[in-house]
Amino acid sequence: MDTLWLIGLAVTVGLFPPLIWVLRSFNEWKYCHQYSTSKTARKLPPGHMGWPIIGELLDFLWCFKFTLKPDDFIWKRRAKYGDTGIYRTHLFGSPSIITCSPEANRFVTARAIEDDTFAPGWPSPELIGVNSIAMVEGLQHKRIRRYLMEAVNSPESLARIFVKLQPLFKAALKNWALKGSITAADEANQLTFHNICTLLFSYSNAPLLEKMERIYRGLRGGIRAQPINLPGTALHHALKCRKELSSILLSEMHDRRVNKENSKDDFLQVLMDSVDSNGDKLSEEEILDNIVSIILGGYASTANSITWALYYLAKYPAVLQKLKEENVSIRLKKKEDEILTYEDVKSMDYTSKVIDEVIRLANISAFVFRTASKDEEFNGYTIPKGWKVIVWLRANHVDPQYYHNPMEFNPDRWDGLIVKLGVYYVFGGGPRLCPGNNLVRMELFMFLHQVCIDYKWELSNPNASIHFLPYSRAIDGVKMTFRDM
Ligand code: HEM
Ligand SMILES: *[C@@H]1O[C@H](CO)[C@@H](O)[C@H](O)[C@H]1NC(C)=O
Ligand SMILES: *[C@@H]1O[C@H](CO)[C@@H](O)[C@H](O)[C@H]1NC(C)=O
Ligand SMILES: CC(=O)N[C@H]1CO[C@H](CO)[C@@H](O)[C@@H]1O
């Protein structure tokens, strides 16, 4: 009996290393064998494809969830394979290329619009919409983008935002102070959702806003979920929400079409009315899909920026003090109830640097995804057709090569600092550069202007740990006391 057991143990122990070796080699062989012979000129970037099925997911989770040092994922590969700026891996179910140097990131993102080499890598096209700016490619992308930019990024639109949003910011801040203590992330979400519905559809009554928020949550849940459409799944629910949203918006558009008096001064109206040089308009489907895209692109990102701004200003009182000082010259020039304008922000240098710094440090958009539509070469490495490309933006934003003492929140670092192209890439670049970049900056100008003059706040848990999945957030939602000055 004992001998049998011992033999069994010996065999098991003896088989263990070969088994590990087989498992460890399986993905490498499966995805890379056609590149490995020295005869082919094509060479994959350095890296490893990890374990069967899961690839390198465990290492990813290790860095993002357990050690809470997300960029170790990149630093480790740099240390092991050299600073190539491009690595191969297997993540989220696909063989993938990670790019992380400014040059490689720009190689993938900043290409001519007519070049369809890197298609968007979004999941669930049926939720985002096949006509969404984030889905379409090439000339169709250029066409849709022109309308969208007119709605959200033209000087006229941006100037009008100041009139529409400042009363909302003012009311929200007053309400926060009445509460005395708040969870900043929740309040910023609510405020931002109200803002975005106002800008898009001029919606402001509470039941309608609640309904829209519920629909949004359903949609978003589906985008993150497994792609299984059965009753009870998140995707199923999300598709239902999307239908509900369509019917609300189609009837809104219908009302505006049949009666000109129903037209309003908002993004939806611009999308409905604008004509291109051929006299063409967007179709209703195209408008719908892009309204969804604006909400998906603009809601959480703006709310997070507001939350992180409060967080960093609470941690760096000297910065807050300088920010306040800038208001003197601006506010003293104005009458009691006069609001900040689009013209004013051009002279708000320090506030502008605070905004740049918040967005640099807060990793609002940590990655961008693409799919390679054909084989492509970067610095002698092949990016194979069909592989996903993960454009790793975040590492460069805190790389000491480019930023002195990178983890410090220091708006003055921007005085005369010129980083090379692709380093400060918070809004991406090239033809898909974030179309909401000015919109979010204007919202932050309005918010910071009001909050720094009239209120004071203090973090309840200054040492709350920061988590990175699915996005960067303090684990307590940034609880704080919030009072009138
Ligand atoms: C701090 C806030 C924001 C950050 C950091 C951010 C970041 C980004 C990044 C990195 C991209 C590029 C994606 C790619 O290359 O595939 C992008 C695209 C996009 N963003 Fe933003 N964004 C922000 C706010 C907004 C806002 C307020 C809107 C609302 C209009 C918006 C709407 C979009 C849309 C529609 C796209 C897709 C553009 C295209 O594919 O051509 N974003 N954003
Ligand atoms: C932003 O990303 C960097 C690098 O991954 C990380 O060190 C930093 O803590 C992150 N900050 C936030 C607020 O997520
Ligand atoms: C937070 O941590 C710092 C040092 O790491 C410590 O001095 C401080 O007392 C802590 N604050 C709270 C509220 O725990
Ligand atoms: C810190 C600071 O100087 N704040 C000023 C901002 O502007 C108002 C005028 O509206 C002054 O009263 C504050 O002293």
XYZ file of C-alpha atoms and ligand atoms in Angstrom:
570
model
C 0.000 0.000 0.000
C 2.641 2.436 1.118
C 4.838 1.669 -1.881
C 1.941 2.182 -4.293
C 1.254 5.517 -2.702
C 4.900 6.486 -2.982
C 5.038 5.486 -6.633
C 1.898 7.496 -7.262
C 3.441 10.518 -5.567
C 6.679 10.144 -7.533
C 4.827 9.934 -10.828
C 2.697 12.959 -9.993
C 5.676 15.027 -8.895
C 7.621 13.850 -11.921
C 4.814 14.812 -14.278
C 4.244 18.191 -12.730
C 7.048 20.176 -14.387
C 6.359 18.805 -17.882
C 2.661 19.551 -17.427
C 3.376 23.130 -16.422
C 5.736 23.391 -19.368
C 3.041 22.184 -21.767
C 0.441 24.585 -20.360
C 2.933 27.434 -20.423
C 3.850 26.778 -24.064
C 0.394 26.109 -25.438
C -0.666 29.703 -26.171
C 2.793 30.656 -27.395
C 2.667 27.809 -29.874
C -0.960 28.398 -30.862
C -0.619 32.087 -31.663
C 3.037 32.543 -32.458
C 4.408 29.425 -34.155
C 4.097 30.854 -37.657
C 6.342 33.744 -36.626
C 9.030 31.770 -34.880
C 11.083 30.418 -37.783
C 14.069 32.527 -38.622
C 13.147 32.422 -42.320
C 10.096 34.635 -41.968
C 10.834 38.314 -41.891
C 7.896 38.840 -39.608
C 8.710 39.074 -35.940
C 6.255 39.494 -33.084
C 6.958 42.040 -30.372
C 8.542 40.517 -27.246
C 6.246 39.153 -24.571
C 4.442 35.994 -23.584
C 0.959 34.695 -24.380
C 0.390 33.325 -20.888
C -1.770 30.347 -19.977
C -4.367 28.655 -22.163
C -7.701 30.538 -22.265
C -6.881 33.144 -19.605
C -3.582 34.330 -21.077
C -1.922 36.846 -18.763
C -5.111 37.876 -17.002
C -3.816 36.727 -13.599
C -0.816 39.014 -13.844
C -3.082 41.872 -14.952
C -5.377 41.332 -11.965
C -2.376 40.935 -9.687
C -1.176 44.436 -10.600
C -4.573 46.132 -10.842
C -6.468 44.456 -8.010
C -4.031 42.979 -5.487
C -0.826 44.970 -5.363
C -2.721 48.085 -6.564
C 0.235 49.079 -8.733
C -1.289 49.006 -12.209
C 1.733 50.173 -14.130
C 3.904 47.408 -12.713
C 2.336 45.428 -15.534
C 4.281 47.625 -17.960
C 7.422 48.214 -15.854
C 7.864 44.419 -15.467
C 7.747 43.886 -19.202
C 10.118 46.775 -19.750
C 12.565 45.271 -17.272
C 12.307 41.794 -18.799
C 12.155 42.452 -22.537
C 13.621 45.934 -22.937
C 12.034 49.298 -23.578
C 10.490 48.419 -26.949
C 7.216 50.260 -26.242
C 5.341 47.313 -27.734
C 4.679 43.834 -26.301
C 2.615 40.806 -27.145
C 0.189 39.276 -24.673
C -3.147 37.513 -24.368
C -5.768 39.425 -22.394
C -9.577 39.547 -22.125
C -9.931 36.552 -24.405
C -7.828 37.731 -27.357
C -4.255 37.626 -28.504
C -3.236 41.239 -28.114
C -0.523 43.778 -28.693
C 0.097 46.338 -25.983
C 1.599 49.640 -27.061
C 2.879 51.937 -24.341
C 5.552 54.300 -25.674
C 4.451 57.709 -26.990
C 5.658 56.695 -30.477
C 3.889 53.334 -30.546
C 0.675 54.826 -29.139
C 0.683 57.455 -31.850
C 1.517 54.886 -34.497
C -1.728 53.084 -33.680
C -4.035 56.046 -33.036
C -2.819 59.053 -34.976
C -3.275 57.786 -38.525
C -4.946 59.330 -41.558
C -8.731 58.899 -41.426
C -8.825 57.119 -44.769
C -6.471 54.460 -43.411
C -8.588 51.705 -41.904
C -5.721 49.670 -40.477
C -6.823 49.969 -36.873
C -10.565 49.590 -36.389
C -12.235 50.537 -33.133
C -12.072 47.724 -30.617
C -15.410 48.246 -28.863
C -17.498 45.309 -27.761
C -21.308 45.207 -28.236
C -21.892 47.294 -31.377
C -25.640 46.739 -30.991
C -25.605 48.669 -27.707
C -23.376 51.515 -28.770
C -25.009 51.629 -32.203
C -23.528 50.787 -35.588
C -23.643 54.468 -36.621
C -21.867 55.649 -33.496
C -18.812 57.826 -34.014
C -16.943 55.292 -31.906
C -17.864 52.431 -34.290
C -17.711 53.829 -37.812
C -14.500 54.051 -39.809
C -12.816 56.024 -42.547
C -14.877 58.583 -44.447
C -18.084 57.670 -42.628
C -16.283 58.454 -39.365
C -15.144 61.782 -40.773
C -18.709 62.601 -41.810
C -20.333 61.748 -38.460
C -17.573 63.440 -36.555
C -18.148 66.755 -38.314
C -21.741 66.932 -37.052
C -20.747 65.888 -33.577
C -18.000 68.488 -33.355
C -20.434 71.179 -34.431
C -22.808 70.157 -31.629
C -20.367 69.712 -28.745
C -17.171 71.497 -29.674
C -17.928 74.641 -31.709
C -17.171 77.995 -30.030
C -20.902 78.854 -30.186
C -21.885 75.644 -28.419
C -19.181 76.052 -25.815
C -20.165 79.658 -25.138
C -23.801 78.667 -24.606
C -22.821 75.972 -22.131
C -21.769 78.678 -19.685
C -25.251 80.173 -19.620
C -26.984 76.836 -19.256
C -24.815 75.082 -16.712
C -23.820 77.696 -14.184
C -27.221 77.823 -12.476
C -27.078 74.025 -12.184
C -23.581 74.059 -10.671
C -24.650 76.788 -8.287
C -27.760 74.945 -7.111
C -25.889 71.658 -6.676
C -23.081 73.195 -4.626
C -25.574 74.965 -2.392
C -27.310 71.669 -1.829
C -24.022 69.911 -0.973
C -23.268 72.555 1.637
C -26.741 72.124 3.124
C -26.058 68.422 3.526
C -22.773 69.209 5.243
C -21.204 65.890 4.416
C -21.288 64.204 1.028
C -19.933 61.319 -0.997
C -18.365 63.329 -3.772
C -18.522 60.594 -6.422
C -22.299 60.179 -5.993
C -22.981 63.898 -6.003
C -20.731 64.473 -9.002
C -22.534 61.701 -10.875
C -25.924 63.195 -10.202
C -24.803 66.699 -11.092
C -23.102 65.558 -14.288
C -26.051 63.522 -15.425
C -28.333 66.497 -14.937
C -25.866 68.658 -16.860
C -25.547 66.285 -19.774
C -29.324 65.833 -20.119
C -29.709 69.595 -20.081
C -27.090 70.044 -22.775
C -28.371 67.201 -24.937
C -32.157 67.431 -24.708
C -32.977 70.353 -22.377
C -34.416 67.801 -19.951
C -34.520 68.984 -16.399
C -37.549 67.592 -14.602
C -36.663 65.107 -11.894
C -38.804 62.073 -12.887
C -37.551 62.236 -16.469
C -33.950 62.526 -15.298
C -34.397 59.528 -13.029
C -35.845 57.519 -15.843
C -32.983 58.454 -18.156
C -30.423 57.582 -15.490
C -32.011 54.177 -14.988
C -31.847 53.563 -18.723
C -28.231 54.670 -18.820
C -27.275 52.307 -15.975
C -28.877 49.422 -17.818
C -27.015 50.240 -21.010
C -23.703 50.557 -19.279
C -24.207 47.297 -17.427
C -24.617 45.575 -20.776
C -21.442 47.010 -22.236
C -19.340 45.524 -19.447
C -21.231 42.220 -19.375
C -20.721 38.869 -21.066
C -22.231 38.837 -24.553
C -25.088 36.439 -23.824
C -28.555 37.633 -24.763
C -30.980 35.562 -22.662
C -33.794 36.804 -20.443
C -32.284 37.833 -17.124
C -28.795 38.624 -18.432
C -27.310 42.119 -18.277
C -27.067 42.231 -22.059
C -30.732 41.381 -22.448
C -31.690 44.123 -20.023
C -29.370 46.573 -21.767
C -30.933 45.913 -25.152
C -34.331 46.612 -23.610
C -33.049 49.881 -22.163
C -31.658 50.838 -25.521
C -35.112 50.285 -27.103
C -36.722 52.395 -24.418
C -34.239 55.193 -25.014
C -34.841 54.989 -28.772
C -38.557 55.407 -28.360
C -38.163 58.406 -26.020
C -35.756 60.119 -28.389
C -37.630 59.278 -31.574
C -40.775 60.817 -30.180
C -38.822 63.863 -28.990
C -37.385 64.284 -32.501
C -40.817 63.787 -34.005
C -42.305 66.507 -31.773
C -39.595 68.891 -32.789
C -40.036 68.136 -36.489
C -43.805 68.541 -36.672
C -43.834 71.754 -34.739
C -40.978 74.229 -35.062
C -42.028 75.766 -31.768
C -40.838 72.640 -30.034
C -37.298 73.169 -31.196
C -34.859 73.923 -28.398
C -31.395 75.260 -27.951
C -29.475 72.028 -27.320
C -27.129 69.422 -28.861
C -30.015 67.328 -30.142
C -31.291 70.297 -32.103
C -27.874 70.962 -33.630
C -27.587 67.302 -34.639
C -31.068 67.464 -36.192
C -30.596 70.739 -38.033
C -27.036 70.817 -39.275
C -26.396 70.183 -42.955
C -23.058 69.373 -44.533
C -21.652 70.945 -47.689
C -23.744 68.557 -49.832
C -26.917 69.566 -48.023
C -27.098 66.194 -46.221
C -28.404 65.729 -42.705
C -27.875 62.974 -40.182
C -30.564 60.287 -40.216
C -32.625 59.656 -37.082
C -30.744 56.409 -36.470
C -27.429 58.211 -36.743
C -28.571 60.883 -34.300
C -29.770 58.274 -31.850
C -26.565 56.244 -31.929
C -24.461 59.335 -31.422
C -26.536 60.686 -28.574
C -25.831 57.368 -26.856
C -22.115 57.779 -27.660
C -22.006 61.267 -26.183
C -23.582 60.009 -22.967
C -21.254 57.003 -22.776
C -18.178 59.121 -23.537
C -19.098 62.147 -21.503
C -20.941 61.176 -18.354
C -18.683 59.034 -16.171
C -15.528 60.755 -17.449
C -16.760 64.212 -16.465
C -18.113 63.048 -13.100
C -14.782 61.372 -12.325
C -12.846 64.491 -13.247
C -14.964 66.572 -10.870
C -14.510 64.047 -8.077
C -10.739 63.833 -8.526
C -10.471 67.637 -8.681
C -12.102 67.868 -5.241
C -9.853 65.087 -3.981
C -6.571 66.588 -5.130
C -7.468 70.110 -4.036
C -8.287 68.790 -0.567
C -4.909 67.065 -0.433
C -2.956 70.045 -1.740
C -4.201 73.161 0.108
C -1.464 75.366 -1.370
C -2.810 74.646 -4.847
C -6.338 75.444 -3.716
C -5.101 78.728 -2.291
C -3.506 79.733 -5.607
C -6.641 78.719 -7.428
C -8.680 80.998 -5.185
C -6.352 83.884 -5.776
C -6.969 83.680 -9.477
C -10.657 84.289 -8.886
C -10.090 87.707 -7.363
C -9.205 89.384 -10.607
C -12.055 87.596 -12.383
C -14.799 87.981 -9.834
C -13.983 91.496 -8.727
C -14.493 92.670 -12.298
C -18.040 91.327 -12.282
C -21.341 92.419 -10.835
C -22.968 90.361 -8.075
C -24.907 87.910 -10.270
C -22.799 88.022 -13.424
C -21.576 84.609 -14.530
C -18.268 83.318 -15.822
C -18.034 83.353 -19.629
C -16.238 81.514 -22.385
C -14.126 84.663 -22.834
C -13.119 84.725 -19.157
C -11.535 81.282 -19.166
C -8.922 82.379 -21.676
C -7.321 84.425 -18.926
C -7.613 81.760 -16.218
C -4.097 80.380 -16.578
C -3.766 78.734 -13.232
C -7.192 77.098 -13.329
C -6.293 75.740 -16.722
C -3.129 74.155 -15.335
C -5.105 72.661 -12.446
C -7.435 71.037 -14.969
C -4.539 69.622 -17.021
C -2.997 68.238 -13.874
C -6.202 66.622 -12.589
C -6.719 64.880 -15.900
C -3.075 63.790 -16.068
C -3.090 62.157 -12.654
C -6.589 60.706 -12.483
C -6.320 58.178 -15.351
C -9.841 58.972 -16.549
C -9.173 57.100 -19.785
C -6.431 54.633 -19.032
C -6.591 52.641 -22.276
C -7.852 52.840 -25.822
C -8.712 49.700 -27.791
C -8.299 48.852 -31.460
C -8.359 45.772 -33.688
C -5.745 45.384 -36.428
C -7.514 45.022 -39.803
C -4.303 43.939 -41.532
C -0.729 43.090 -40.663
C 1.199 46.196 -39.746
C 4.857 46.793 -38.905
C 6.148 48.986 -36.098
C 9.939 49.272 -35.565
C 10.430 45.840 -37.146
C 7.690 44.165 -35.079
C 4.542 42.765 -36.635
C 1.105 43.645 -35.306
C -0.845 40.682 -36.736
C -4.170 41.040 -38.472
C -7.141 40.319 -36.215
C -5.282 40.881 -32.941
C -6.533 43.416 -30.447
C -4.362 46.419 -29.724
C -4.398 47.826 -26.213
C -3.066 51.367 -26.289
C -1.765 51.864 -22.778
C -2.079 55.599 -22.174
C -1.651 55.787 -18.429
C 1.994 54.784 -18.022
C 3.357 57.814 -19.864
C 1.358 60.211 -17.685
C 3.366 59.204 -14.620
C 6.690 58.312 -16.247
C 9.586 60.053 -14.463
C 11.384 60.314 -17.840
C 8.836 62.968 -18.759
C 7.564 64.364 -15.466
C 9.685 65.368 -12.520
C 8.280 63.784 -9.344
C 5.329 62.459 -11.364
C 2.963 61.465 -8.538
C 2.882 64.980 -7.115
C -0.183 67.090 -7.919
C 1.637 70.187 -9.086
C -0.104 72.429 -11.624
C 2.964 74.682 -11.801
C 4.870 71.884 -13.509
C 3.112 72.997 -16.700
C 4.905 76.362 -16.708
C 6.965 76.181 -19.858
C 6.919 72.367 -19.827
C 6.774 70.937 -23.318
C 6.453 67.158 -23.412
C 7.000 65.364 -26.693
C 4.057 64.286 -28.838
C 2.117 61.359 -27.438
C 3.235 61.765 -23.808
C 0.274 63.829 -22.566
C -2.276 61.707 -24.349
C -5.206 61.921 -21.958
C -7.684 62.595 -24.770
C -6.034 60.270 -27.281
C -4.978 61.787 -30.592
C -5.395 61.724 -34.339
C -8.778 61.378 -36.030
C -10.402 59.962 -32.883
C -9.129 62.626 -30.512
C -11.824 63.000 -27.849
C -14.443 65.378 -29.282
C -15.547 66.245 -25.722
C -12.137 67.550 -24.604
C -13.142 71.210 -24.611
C -16.575 70.483 -23.199
C -15.163 68.765 -20.133
C -12.571 71.504 -19.679
C -15.286 74.187 -19.742
C -17.340 72.276 -17.190
C -14.303 72.077 -14.934
C -13.653 75.813 -15.297
C -17.194 76.576 -14.153
C -17.097 74.066 -11.357
C -13.691 75.062 -9.986
C -14.491 78.752 -10.190
C -17.594 78.377 -8.029
C -16.385 75.744 -5.634
C -13.071 77.373 -4.743
C -14.492 80.788 -3.985
C -17.547 79.914 -1.989
C -16.909 76.573 -0.283
C -14.435 74.618 1.807
C -14.203 70.869 2.117
C -12.185 68.216 3.883
C -11.741 64.521 3.091
C -13.264 62.209 5.697
C -10.853 59.379 4.830
C -7.716 60.963 3.430
C -6.021 57.571 3.445
C -8.799 55.665 1.688
C -7.230 53.215 -0.718
C -7.491 53.815 -4.447
C -8.813 51.030 -6.650
C -8.264 50.773 -10.383
C -10.952 48.486 -11.773
C -13.141 49.124 -13.607
C -11.787 52.678 -13.319
C -9.718 54.701 -10.837
C -11.649 55.614 -7.718
C -11.126 56.087 -4.005
C -12.802 53.162 -2.329
C -15.016 55.352 -0.086
C -16.354 57.348 -3.061
C -14.484 60.371 -1.645
C -16.521 61.142 1.451
C -16.030 64.682 2.708
C -17.432 67.448 4.807
C -18.575 70.303 2.621
C -19.389 73.780 3.911
C -19.902 77.391 2.960
C -16.772 79.514 3.154
C -11.796 64.050 -18.794
C -12.738 63.607 -19.571
C -12.522 62.779 -20.806
C -11.448 61.988 -21.140
C -10.169 61.727 -20.338
C -11.748 61.413 -22.436
C -10.888 60.570 -23.128
C -11.134 60.094 -24.412
C -10.180 59.347 -25.195
C -8.780 58.938 -24.744
C -10.760 59.080 -26.405
C -10.110 58.399 -27.593
C -10.641 57.036 -27.828
C -9.991 56.395 -29.045
O -8.961 56.852 -29.557
O -10.569 55.403 -29.464
C -12.107 59.628 -26.353
C -13.037 59.524 -27.371
C -14.337 59.978 -27.287
N -14.854 60.788 -26.275
Fe -13.891 61.403 -24.627
N -12.976 61.859 -22.858
C -13.482 62.706 -21.904
C -14.668 63.400 -21.952
C -15.608 63.287 -22.954
C -16.838 64.051 -23.018
C -17.287 65.126 -22.027
C -17.516 63.614 -24.117
C -18.852 64.132 -24.577
C -19.029 64.701 -25.705
C -16.689 62.591 -24.753
C -17.035 61.884 -25.893
C -16.171 61.059 -26.604
C -16.528 60.399 -27.852
C -17.901 60.445 -28.535
C -15.374 59.707 -28.286
C -15.207 58.852 -29.562
C -14.522 59.697 -30.616
C -14.235 58.996 -31.936
O -14.222 57.753 -31.963
O -13.999 59.711 -32.931
N -15.542 62.433 -24.024
N -12.288 60.260 -25.137
C -2.950 56.781 -12.227
O -2.102 55.821 -12.815
C -0.830 55.728 -12.224
C -0.064 54.724 -13.013
O -0.749 53.548 -13.151
C -0.931 55.349 -10.757
O 0.348 55.301 -10.161
C -1.805 56.372 -10.057
O -1.989 56.000 -8.702
C -3.128 56.475 -10.760
N -3.943 57.475 -10.129
C -5.234 57.317 -9.978
C -5.966 58.400 -9.303
O -5.808 56.337 -10.388
C -3.057 58.953 7.043
O -1.726 58.507 6.893
C -0.744 59.414 7.400
C 0.638 58.885 7.136
O 0.662 57.893 6.189
C -0.939 59.623 8.903
O -0.003 60.575 9.385
C -2.358 60.107 9.143
O -2.595 60.194 10.545
C -3.374 59.203 8.505
N -4.677 59.831 8.642
C -5.770 59.180 9.029
C -7.016 59.963 9.134
O -5.751 58.001 9.287
C -8.914 83.801 -1.790
C -9.476 85.050 -2.360
O -8.780 85.999 -2.509
N -10.754 85.021 -2.678
C -11.455 86.150 -3.207
C -12.271 85.736 -4.413
O -13.096 86.784 -4.869
C -13.951 87.349 -3.898
C -14.712 88.468 -4.548
O -15.896 88.015 -5.086
C -13.177 87.883 -2.703
O -14.090 88.356 -1.727
C -12.331 86.777 -2.126
O -11.529 87.274 -1.090
